[in-house]
Amino acid sequence: MGSNAESLDRLLPPVGARRSPRKRTTSQCKSEPPLLRTSKRTIYTAGRPPWYNEHGTQSKEAFAIGLGGGSASGKTTVARMIIEALDVPWVVLLSMDSFYKVLTTQQQEQAAHNNFNFDHPDAFDFDLIVSTLKKLKQGKSVKVPVYDFTTHSRKKDWKTLYGANVIIFEGIMAFADKTLLELLDMKIFVDTDSDIRLVRRLRRDISERGRDIEGVIKQYNKFVKPAFDQYIQPTMRVADIVVPWGSGNTVAIDLIVQHMHSQLEERKLRWDMAALASAHQCHPLPRTLSVLKSTPQVRGMHTIIRDKETSRDEFIFYSKRLMRLLIEHALSFLPFQDCVVQTPQGQDYAGKCYAGKQITGVSILRAGETMEPALRAVCKDVRIGTILIQTNQHTGEPELHYLRLPKDISDDHVILMDCTVSTGAAAMMAVRVLLDHDVPEDKIFLLSLLMAEMGVHSVAYAFPRVRIITTAVDKRVNDLFRIIPGIGNFGDRYFGTDAAPDGSDEEEAAPS
């Protein structure tokens, strides 16, 4: 089997033989990795931009590109070349191969003997494709099946994808459904010589999918070639752009990228901090806000941690005390029900017990994780998740770079933790992520040691059912979106790290 693949390598013409070759995008792993590493930068494919204005509503839909063409025509390679040249940080690459229908037992038997037609439109679940693409364009998360080409079946675990600035949908039948066509903002057909496609398919199916040459050629002659002539090639007429020679046509790819840049510029997918800053001025604080009572003890601890002369040890000690009080205060808003227990003296006691299923804590990295020990200290067997949100220095948009959430989080009450909230941008995005994972809005509790009025208003306006709980609210945010009088960079003061070179602090580098 290895020798077959090697001989096919020698038969296959080099990519870009007609033009000067361009360095191709490489990836961390073979199966749709969360990021693509290019010669210029890293492109995140498992993250998402916020796309939400100061009202918490979506600003613009994503730009969706359809890439059609015959089997092994180089669609994925063209897609990755477009991604590299686009210079857009958030891209989703969606493959039609993920949406093969679940086969019956009889169809499985046919597939095992290369007698099932995977190149017919009926082999694909177009309803699932359309619903998935619609949600991605709206910035929502989706569950995408993971297909196993060796067993011709869907794997048990599905993967989660999020919306992005650009969605690239590629597949042999990308233009075969009218409803699907309406969702595509640009349609590109990759036209590659049939001999090259055959050799590529032989190499791929033998080396990657464990097939033999006879079976691949049989399937090609019986299904692949007739399907191309009947269903795929005719869709070339609906394409906006036809790319001959596939990935070797760098001129066509450059023209595509130029056009997409102009389209994206018109859409202006930007997070408007100025709008956030002015949207809720002079409004009364929302009813969903609960501020820990400012007792002399609480006021004294704030005095210590706000003092720039306070040592790191004292800052940590009194911050932890405040966190514990904040967590205890937040737990009082959880649902409780009446229950009766028997005391050691044999007497009934009418008490209260938690009425929910489970409590999960989610920290917004990095400062939010400092609140985890306080939550663990008062909640037995609490589950913990993390979210990393950072600001794009060029666009000012908060961006999701990493998340790890427990399974079945949708059944839990979620304690969302960040130590300071200034504009509310990162907090709003974190809430959106939780909503995408089906956590009910009224089961989300946003906890912070210190918040600015601006951040309180922004979160409350966008998510009126989220409970906001803090130990203090400061009135102002300066031009750099730092809370005034504030507490400084909480992460740097707590962990003993140096401030960023530009003077911004970590919480405001990804404004919460």
Coordinates of C-alpha atoms in Angstrom, one line a residue:
M1 CA 0.0 0.0 0.0
G2 CA 2.9 2.4 0.8
S3 CA 4.5 1.7 -2.6
N4 CA 1.3 2.5 -4.4
A5 CA 1.1 5.9 -2.7
E6 CA 4.8 6.6 -3.5
S7 CA 4.3 5.8 -7.2
L8 CA 1.3 8.0 -7.4
D9 CA 3.4 10.8 -5.8
R10 CA 5.7 10.6 -8.8
L11 CA 2.8 10.7 -11.2
L12 CA 1.2 13.8 -9.7
P13 CA 2.3 17.1 -11.3
P14 CA 3.7 19.6 -8.7
V15 CA 1.2 22.2 -7.4
G16 CA 1.6 25.5 -9.2
A17 CA 3.6 24.1 -12.1
R18 CA 2.2 26.8 -14.4
R19 CA 3.0 29.6 -12.0
S20 CA 5.6 30.4 -9.4
P21 CA 4.7 28.3 -6.3
R22 CA 3.4 30.0 -3.2
K23 CA 4.2 28.7 0.3
R24 CA 1.2 26.7 1.5
T25 CA -0.6 26.9 4.8
T26 CA 0.3 24.1 7.2
S27 CA -1.6 23.0 10.2
Q28 CA -1.1 21.6 13.7
C29 CA -3.0 18.4 12.9
K30 CA -4.6 16.7 9.9
S31 CA -8.3 17.0 10.9
E32 CA -9.4 20.6 10.8
P33 CA -7.2 22.0 13.5
P34 CA -8.2 25.0 15.7
L35 CA -5.6 27.1 14.1
L36 CA -3.7 27.4 10.8
R37 CA 0.0 28.4 10.8
T38 CA 1.0 30.4 7.8
S39 CA 4.3 32.0 6.7
K40 CA 3.0 35.3 8.1
R41 CA 0.9 34.6 11.2
T42 CA -1.5 32.3 13.0
I43 CA -5.1 32.2 12.0
Y44 CA -7.7 31.0 14.5
T45 CA -10.3 28.7 13.1
A46 CA -12.0 27.6 16.3
G47 CA -12.5 31.0 17.8
R48 CA -14.9 33.8 17.0
P49 CA -15.2 37.6 17.0
P50 CA -18.0 39.2 19.0
W51 CA -19.9 41.0 16.2
Y52 CA -22.3 42.5 18.8
N53 CA -23.0 46.2 19.2
E54 CA -23.6 48.1 22.4
H55 CA -27.2 46.6 22.5
G56 CA -25.9 43.0 22.5
T57 CA -27.3 42.4 19.1
Q58 CA -25.5 41.2 16.0
S59 CA -24.0 43.8 13.8
K60 CA -23.5 42.0 10.5
E61 CA -23.6 38.5 9.1
A62 CA -20.4 36.7 8.2
F63 CA -19.2 36.6 4.6
A64 CA -19.8 33.1 3.2
I65 CA -17.8 31.7 0.3
G66 CA -18.7 28.5 -1.5
L67 CA -16.0 26.4 -3.1
G68 CA -17.2 23.9 -5.6
G69 CA -15.5 21.5 -7.9
G70 CA -14.8 17.9 -8.6
S71 CA -13.5 15.4 -6.2
A72 CA -9.7 16.0 -5.5
S73 CA -9.8 19.2 -7.6
G74 CA -7.9 21.1 -4.9
K75 CA -10.8 22.9 -3.1
T76 CA -9.3 22.6 0.4
T77 CA -5.9 23.8 -0.9
V78 CA -7.5 26.8 -2.6
A79 CA -9.5 27.6 0.5
R80 CA -6.3 27.6 2.7
M81 CA -4.5 29.8 0.1
I82 CA -7.4 32.3 0.3
I83 CA -7.3 32.2 4.1
E84 CA -3.6 32.9 4.2
A85 CA -3.9 35.8 1.7
L86 CA -7.0 37.3 3.3
D87 CA -5.3 38.5 6.5
V88 CA -8.5 38.0 8.4
P89 CA -8.0 36.6 11.9
W90 CA -11.2 34.6 12.3
V91 CA -12.1 32.1 9.6
V92 CA -14.3 28.9 9.6
L93 CA -13.5 26.2 7.1
L94 CA -16.6 24.0 6.7
S95 CA -16.3 20.8 4.7
M96 CA -19.2 19.2 3.0
D97 CA -17.6 15.8 3.7
S98 CA -18.8 16.2 7.3
F99 CA -22.4 16.0 6.2
Y100 CA -22.7 12.6 4.6
K101 CA -26.0 10.9 5.6
V102 CA -26.0 8.1 8.1
L103 CA -26.0 4.8 6.1
T104 CA -28.4 1.9 6.6
T105 CA -27.0 -1.6 7.2
Q106 CA -27.6 -2.4 3.5
Q107 CA -25.9 0.8 2.4
Q108 CA -22.9 0.1 4.7
E109 CA -22.5 -3.3 3.0
Q110 CA -22.6 -1.6 -0.4
A111 CA -20.0 0.9 0.7
A112 CA -17.7 -1.8 2.0
H113 CA -17.6 -3.2 -1.6
N114 CA -17.3 0.2 -3.3
N115 CA -20.9 -0.1 -4.6
F116 CA -22.4 2.9 -2.8
N117 CA -22.6 6.2 -4.7
F118 CA -21.1 8.9 -2.4
D119 CA -21.0 11.4 -5.3
H120 CA -24.8 11.7 -5.7
P121 CA -26.7 14.6 -4.1
D122 CA -28.8 12.2 -2.1
A123 CA -25.7 11.1 -0.2
F124 CA -25.6 14.5 1.6
D125 CA -27.8 15.9 4.4
F126 CA -28.6 19.2 2.8
D127 CA -31.1 20.2 5.6
L128 CA -28.3 19.9 8.2
I129 CA -25.9 21.8 5.9
V130 CA -28.3 24.7 5.4
S131 CA -29.3 25.0 9.1
T132 CA -25.6 24.8 10.1
L133 CA -24.5 27.5 7.7
K134 CA -27.4 29.8 8.7
K135 CA -26.4 29.6 12.3
L136 CA -22.7 30.2 11.5
K137 CA -23.6 33.3 9.5
Q138 CA -25.6 34.6 12.5
G139 CA -22.6 34.2 14.7
K140 CA -24.0 31.2 16.6
S141 CA -22.2 28.1 17.6
V142 CA -23.1 24.8 15.8
K143 CA -22.5 21.1 16.2
V144 CA -20.9 19.5 13.2
P145 CA -20.7 15.8 12.7
V146 CA -17.3 14.1 12.4
Y147 CA -17.2 11.6 9.5
D148 CA -15.0 8.5 9.5
F149 CA -14.2 7.7 5.8
T150 CA -12.7 4.3 6.8
T151 CA -16.0 3.0 8.3
H152 CA -18.3 5.3 6.2
S153 CA -20.0 6.5 9.4
R154 CA -20.3 9.4 11.7
K155 CA -18.3 9.3 14.9
K156 CA -20.0 9.5 18.3
D157 CA -18.6 12.9 19.2
W158 CA -19.5 16.0 17.2
K159 CA -17.3 19.1 17.1
T160 CA -18.4 22.7 18.0
L161 CA -17.7 25.5 15.6
Y162 CA -18.3 29.2 16.0
G163 CA -19.1 32.0 13.6
A164 CA -16.3 34.1 12.2
N165 CA -15.5 37.0 9.9
V166 CA -15.4 34.6 6.9
I167 CA -16.9 31.2 6.4
I168 CA -15.6 29.0 3.6
F169 CA -17.8 26.1 2.7
E170 CA -16.2 23.6 0.3
G171 CA -17.6 20.4 -1.3
I172 CA -18.3 18.7 -4.5
M173 CA -22.0 19.5 -4.3
A174 CA -21.6 23.0 -2.8
F175 CA -23.8 24.5 -5.5
A176 CA -26.3 21.7 -5.9
D177 CA -29.0 23.1 -3.6
K178 CA -31.0 26.3 -4.2
T179 CA -31.5 27.1 -0.5
L180 CA -27.8 26.6 0.1
L181 CA -26.9 28.9 -2.9
E182 CA -28.9 31.7 -1.3
L183 CA -26.6 31.7 1.7
L184 CA -23.4 32.0 -0.2
D185 CA -22.1 35.6 -0.8
M186 CA -19.5 34.4 -3.3
K187 CA -19.3 31.2 -5.4
I188 CA -16.0 29.8 -6.7
F189 CA -15.6 26.8 -8.9
V190 CA -12.2 25.1 -8.9
D191 CA -11.7 23.6 -12.4
T192 CA -8.9 21.0 -12.5
D193 CA -8.0 18.5 -15.2
S194 CA -9.7 15.1 -14.7
D195 CA -6.5 13.1 -15.0
I196 CA -5.0 15.2 -12.1
R197 CA -8.1 14.7 -10.0
L198 CA -8.0 11.0 -10.5
V199 CA -4.3 10.7 -9.5
R200 CA -4.9 12.9 -6.4
R201 CA -7.9 10.8 -5.5
L202 CA -5.9 7.5 -5.8
R203 CA -3.1 8.9 -3.6
R204 CA -5.5 10.2 -1.0
D205 CA -7.8 7.2 -0.7
I206 CA -4.9 4.7 -0.6
S207 CA -2.6 6.6 1.8
E208 CA -5.3 8.2 4.1
R209 CA -8.4 6.0 3.9
G210 CA -7.0 2.5 3.6
R211 CA -8.4 1.7 0.1
D212 CA -6.8 -0.4 -2.6
I213 CA -6.2 0.8 -6.2
E214 CA -8.8 -1.6 -7.8
G215 CA -11.5 -0.4 -5.4
V216 CA -10.7 3.3 -6.0
I217 CA -10.7 3.0 -9.8
K218 CA -13.9 0.9 -9.7
Q219 CA -15.6 3.6 -7.7
Y220 CA -14.2 6.4 -9.8
N221 CA -15.5 4.9 -13.1
K222 CA -18.8 3.7 -11.7
F223 CA -19.8 6.8 -9.6
V224 CA -17.3 9.7 -9.4
K225 CA -16.8 10.4 -13.1
P226 CA -20.5 10.1 -14.1
A227 CA -21.5 12.2 -11.1
F228 CA -19.1 14.9 -12.1
D229 CA -20.5 15.0 -15.6
Q230 CA -24.2 15.0 -14.4
Y231 CA -24.2 17.0 -11.2
I232 CA -21.0 18.9 -10.6
Q233 CA -19.7 20.3 -13.9
P234 CA -23.1 21.9 -14.7
T235 CA -23.0 23.9 -11.5
M236 CA -20.0 25.8 -12.9
R237 CA -22.5 28.1 -14.6
V238 CA -23.7 29.5 -11.2
A239 CA -20.2 30.3 -10.0
D240 CA -19.2 33.9 -9.7
I241 CA -15.5 32.9 -10.4
V242 CA -14.0 29.9 -12.1
V243 CA -10.4 29.1 -11.1
P244 CA -8.7 27.0 -13.7
W245 CA -5.7 24.9 -12.7
G246 CA -6.9 25.0 -9.0
S247 CA -4.3 26.1 -6.5
G248 CA -1.8 26.7 -9.2
N249 CA -3.7 29.8 -10.4
T250 CA -2.4 32.4 -8.0
V251 CA -3.5 35.2 -10.2
A252 CA -7.2 34.2 -9.8
I253 CA -6.8 33.7 -6.1
D254 CA -5.3 37.2 -5.7
L255 CA -8.3 38.6 -7.6
I256 CA -10.7 36.7 -5.3
V257 CA -8.9 38.1 -2.2
Q258 CA -9.0 41.7 -3.5
H259 CA -12.8 41.4 -4.1
M260 CA -13.3 39.9 -0.6
H261 CA -11.3 42.7 1.0
S262 CA -13.7 45.3 -0.5
Q263 CA -16.7 43.3 0.6
L264 CA -15.4 43.0 4.2
E265 CA -14.6 46.6 4.3
E266 CA -18.2 47.5 3.5
R267 CA -19.4 45.3 6.3
K268 CA -17.2 46.9 8.9
L269 CA -17.2 44.1 11.4
R270 CA -15.9 46.2 14.3
W271 CA -16.5 46.4 18.0
D272 CA -17.6 50.0 18.7
M273 CA -16.1 51.0 22.1
A274 CA -17.2 54.6 21.8
A275 CA -20.8 53.5 21.4
L276 CA -20.5 51.3 24.4
A277 CA -19.1 54.2 26.4
S278 CA -21.9 56.6 25.6
A279 CA -24.9 54.3 25.2
H280 CA -26.1 54.2 28.8
Q281 CA -24.8 57.4 30.4
C282 CA -27.0 58.9 33.2
H283 CA -29.2 55.8 33.3
P284 CA -30.0 54.3 36.8
L285 CA -28.1 51.2 37.7
P286 CA -30.1 48.1 36.7
R287 CA -32.1 46.0 39.0
T288 CA -30.1 42.9 38.1
L289 CA -27.1 44.4 39.8
S290 CA -26.4 43.4 43.4
V291 CA -23.5 45.2 45.3
L292 CA -22.1 43.7 48.5
K293 CA -23.1 45.9 51.4
S294 CA -20.3 48.4 52.0
T295 CA -19.7 47.7 55.7
P296 CA -16.6 49.2 57.4
Q297 CA -14.9 45.8 57.0
V298 CA -15.6 45.8 53.2
R299 CA -14.6 49.4 52.9
G300 CA -11.4 48.7 54.8
M301 CA -10.4 45.9 52.5
H302 CA -11.1 48.0 49.4
T303 CA -8.9 50.7 50.9
I304 CA -6.0 48.2 51.2
I305 CA -6.2 46.6 47.8
R306 CA -6.7 50.0 46.0
D307 CA -3.7 51.5 47.7
K308 CA -0.8 51.5 45.2
E309 CA 1.7 51.1 48.1
T310 CA 0.1 47.8 49.3
S311 CA 2.5 44.9 49.2
R312 CA 1.7 41.9 46.9
D313 CA 1.2 39.7 49.9
E314 CA -1.3 42.0 51.5
F315 CA -3.0 42.6 48.1
I316 CA -3.5 38.8 47.7
F317 CA -4.6 38.2 51.3
Y318 CA -7.3 40.9 51.3
S319 CA -8.4 40.2 47.7
K320 CA -9.0 36.6 48.7
R321 CA -11.1 37.7 51.7
L322 CA -13.2 39.9 49.4
M323 CA -13.6 37.1 46.9
R324 CA -14.9 34.8 49.6
L325 CA -17.5 37.3 50.8
L326 CA -18.5 37.9 47.1
I327 CA -19.0 34.2 46.5
E328 CA -21.0 33.8 49.7
H329 CA -23.2 36.7 48.7
A330 CA -23.7 35.4 45.2
L331 CA -24.8 32.0 46.4
S332 CA -27.7 33.6 48.2
F333 CA -29.3 34.3 44.8
L334 CA -29.4 30.6 43.8
P335 CA -32.8 28.8 44.0
F336 CA -33.5 27.0 47.3
Q337 CA -36.4 24.9 48.3
D338 CA -37.9 23.9 51.7
C339 CA -36.6 20.7 53.1
V340 CA -36.8 18.9 56.5
V341 CA -34.0 17.1 58.2
Q342 CA -33.7 15.3 61.5
T343 CA -31.2 16.6 64.0
P344 CA -29.0 14.3 66.2
Q345 CA -31.5 14.9 69.0
G346 CA -34.2 13.3 66.9
Q347 CA -36.0 16.5 66.1
D348 CA -37.2 17.8 62.7
Y349 CA -35.6 21.0 61.4
A350 CA -37.3 23.0 58.6
G351 CA -34.4 24.2 56.4
K352 CA -33.5 25.0 52.9
C353 CA -31.6 23.1 50.2
Y354 CA -30.2 23.9 46.8
A355 CA -32.9 23.4 44.1
G356 CA -30.7 23.2 41.1
K357 CA -28.8 20.3 39.5
Q358 CA -25.2 21.5 39.8
I359 CA -23.0 24.7 40.1
T360 CA -20.3 25.4 37.5
G361 CA -17.7 28.1 37.8
V362 CA -16.3 29.7 34.6
S363 CA -13.3 32.0 34.9
I364 CA -12.3 34.6 32.3
L365 CA -8.6 34.2 32.1
R366 CA -6.3 35.3 33.5
A367 CA -7.5 37.3 36.5
G368 CA -10.8 35.4 36.8
E369 CA -9.0 32.2 37.8
T370 CA -7.9 33.9 41.1
M371 CA -11.5 33.5 42.2
E372 CA -11.6 29.8 41.7
P373 CA -10.2 28.8 45.1
A374 CA -12.9 30.9 46.9
L375 CA -15.6 29.2 44.9
R376 CA -14.2 25.7 45.6
A377 CA -14.0 26.5 49.3
V378 CA -17.7 27.1 49.6
C379 CA -19.1 24.8 46.9
K380 CA -18.4 21.1 47.2
D381 CA -17.7 19.3 44.0
V382 CA -18.1 22.5 41.9
R383 CA -17.0 22.1 38.3
I384 CA -14.7 24.6 36.7
G385 CA -14.4 25.9 33.1
T386 CA -12.2 28.6 31.6
I387 CA -12.5 31.1 28.8
L388 CA -9.6 33.2 27.3
I389 CA -10.6 36.4 25.6
Q390 CA -8.1 38.9 24.3
T391 CA -8.4 42.1 22.3
N392 CA -7.2 42.4 18.7
Q393 CA -4.8 45.3 18.8
H394 CA -5.7 46.4 15.3
T395 CA -9.5 46.3 15.5
G396 CA -10.2 46.7 19.2
E397 CA -12.4 43.7 19.1
P398 CA -12.4 41.2 21.9
E399 CA -11.7 37.7 20.5
L400 CA -12.2 34.3 21.9
H401 CA -9.0 32.3 21.8
Y402 CA -9.7 29.3 24.1
L403 CA -12.4 27.7 26.1
R404 CA -12.8 24.6 28.1
L405 CA -16.3 24.0 29.5
P406 CA -17.7 21.0 31.3
K407 CA -20.1 18.7 29.5
D408 CA -23.8 19.3 30.1
I409 CA -23.2 22.8 31.3
S410 CA -26.6 23.8 30.0
D411 CA -28.2 22.1 33.1
D412 CA -26.1 24.1 35.6
H413 CA -26.2 27.5 37.3
V414 CA -23.0 29.2 36.1
I415 CA -20.8 31.5 38.2
L416 CA -18.9 33.6 35.6
M417 CA -15.9 35.2 37.2
D418 CA -13.7 38.1 36.3
C419 CA -11.9 40.4 38.8
T420 CA -12.6 43.7 37.1
V421 CA -15.2 44.7 34.5
S422 CA -14.6 48.1 32.8
T423 CA -16.4 48.3 29.4
G424 CA -18.2 45.0 29.7
A425 CA -16.8 43.8 26.3
A426 CA -15.2 40.6 27.4
A427 CA -18.0 39.8 29.9
M428 CA -20.6 40.2 27.2
M429 CA -18.6 37.9 24.9
A430 CA -18.2 35.3 27.7
V431 CA -22.0 35.4 28.3
R432 CA -22.6 34.9 24.6
V433 CA -20.3 31.8 24.7
L434 CA -22.4 30.4 27.6
L435 CA -25.6 31.1 25.7
D436 CA -24.2 29.3 22.7
H437 CA -23.7 26.3 24.9
D438 CA -27.4 26.5 25.9
V439 CA -27.0 27.9 29.4
P440 CA -30.2 29.8 30.2
E441 CA -29.6 33.5 30.6
D442 CA -31.3 33.6 34.0
K443 CA -28.9 30.9 35.2
I444 CA -25.8 33.0 34.6
F445 CA -24.2 35.0 37.5
L446 CA -21.5 37.5 36.6
L447 CA -19.2 38.1 39.6
S448 CA -16.5 40.7 39.8
L449 CA -14.6 42.4 42.6
L450 CA -14.9 45.8 40.9
M451 CA -17.0 47.1 38.0
A452 CA -17.4 50.4 36.2
E453 CA -20.9 51.7 35.7
M454 CA -20.3 51.5 31.9
G455 CA -19.7 47.7 32.1
V456 CA -22.7 47.2 34.4
H457 CA -25.0 49.0 31.9
S458 CA -23.5 47.2 28.9
V459 CA -24.0 43.7 30.3
A460 CA -27.4 44.4 31.8
Y461 CA -28.7 46.0 28.6
A462 CA -27.5 43.2 26.4
F463 CA -28.5 40.4 28.8
P464 CA -31.3 41.7 31.1
R465 CA -31.7 38.3 32.9
V466 CA -28.1 37.9 33.9
R467 CA -27.5 38.5 37.6
I468 CA -24.5 40.9 38.1
I469 CA -22.8 40.7 41.5
T470 CA -19.9 42.8 42.7
T471 CA -18.3 44.3 45.8
A472 CA -18.1 47.9 44.4
V473 CA -19.0 50.0 41.4
D474 CA -16.9 52.9 40.2
K475 CA -18.5 55.6 38.1
R476 CA -15.9 56.4 35.5
V477 CA -13.8 54.9 32.7
N478 CA -11.0 56.9 31.2
D479 CA -10.0 57.2 27.6
L480 CA -8.0 54.0 27.8
F481 CA -11.1 52.2 29.2
R482 CA -9.5 51.9 32.7
I483 CA -11.7 52.0 35.7
I484 CA -11.4 55.3 37.7
P485 CA -10.4 55.4 40.6
G486 CA -10.0 51.7 40.0
I487 CA -7.7 49.1 41.4
G488 CA -5.0 48.9 38.7
N489 CA -4.0 45.8 36.8
F490 CA -5.4 43.1 39.0
G491 CA -3.6 40.3 37.3
D492 CA -0.2 42.0 37.5
R493 CA -0.6 42.9 41.1
Y494 CA -1.9 39.5 42.1
F495 CA 0.7 37.4 40.1
G496 CA 3.5 39.8 40.6
T497 CA 4.1 40.3 36.8
D498 CA 5.2 43.4 35.1
A499 CA 2.6 45.7 33.3
A500 CA 2.4 45.6 29.5
P501 CA 4.9 47.8 27.7
D502 CA 2.1 50.1 26.5
G503 CA 0.9 50.7 30.0
S504 CA -2.4 48.9 29.5
D505 CA -3.4 46.3 32.0
E506 CA -4.4 42.8 31.2
E507 CA -8.1 43.2 32.1
E508 CA -8.4 46.2 29.8
A509 CA -6.2 44.7 27.1
A510 CA -9.2 42.4 26.8
P511 CA -11.8 44.9 28.3
S512 CA -14.2 43.1 30.5

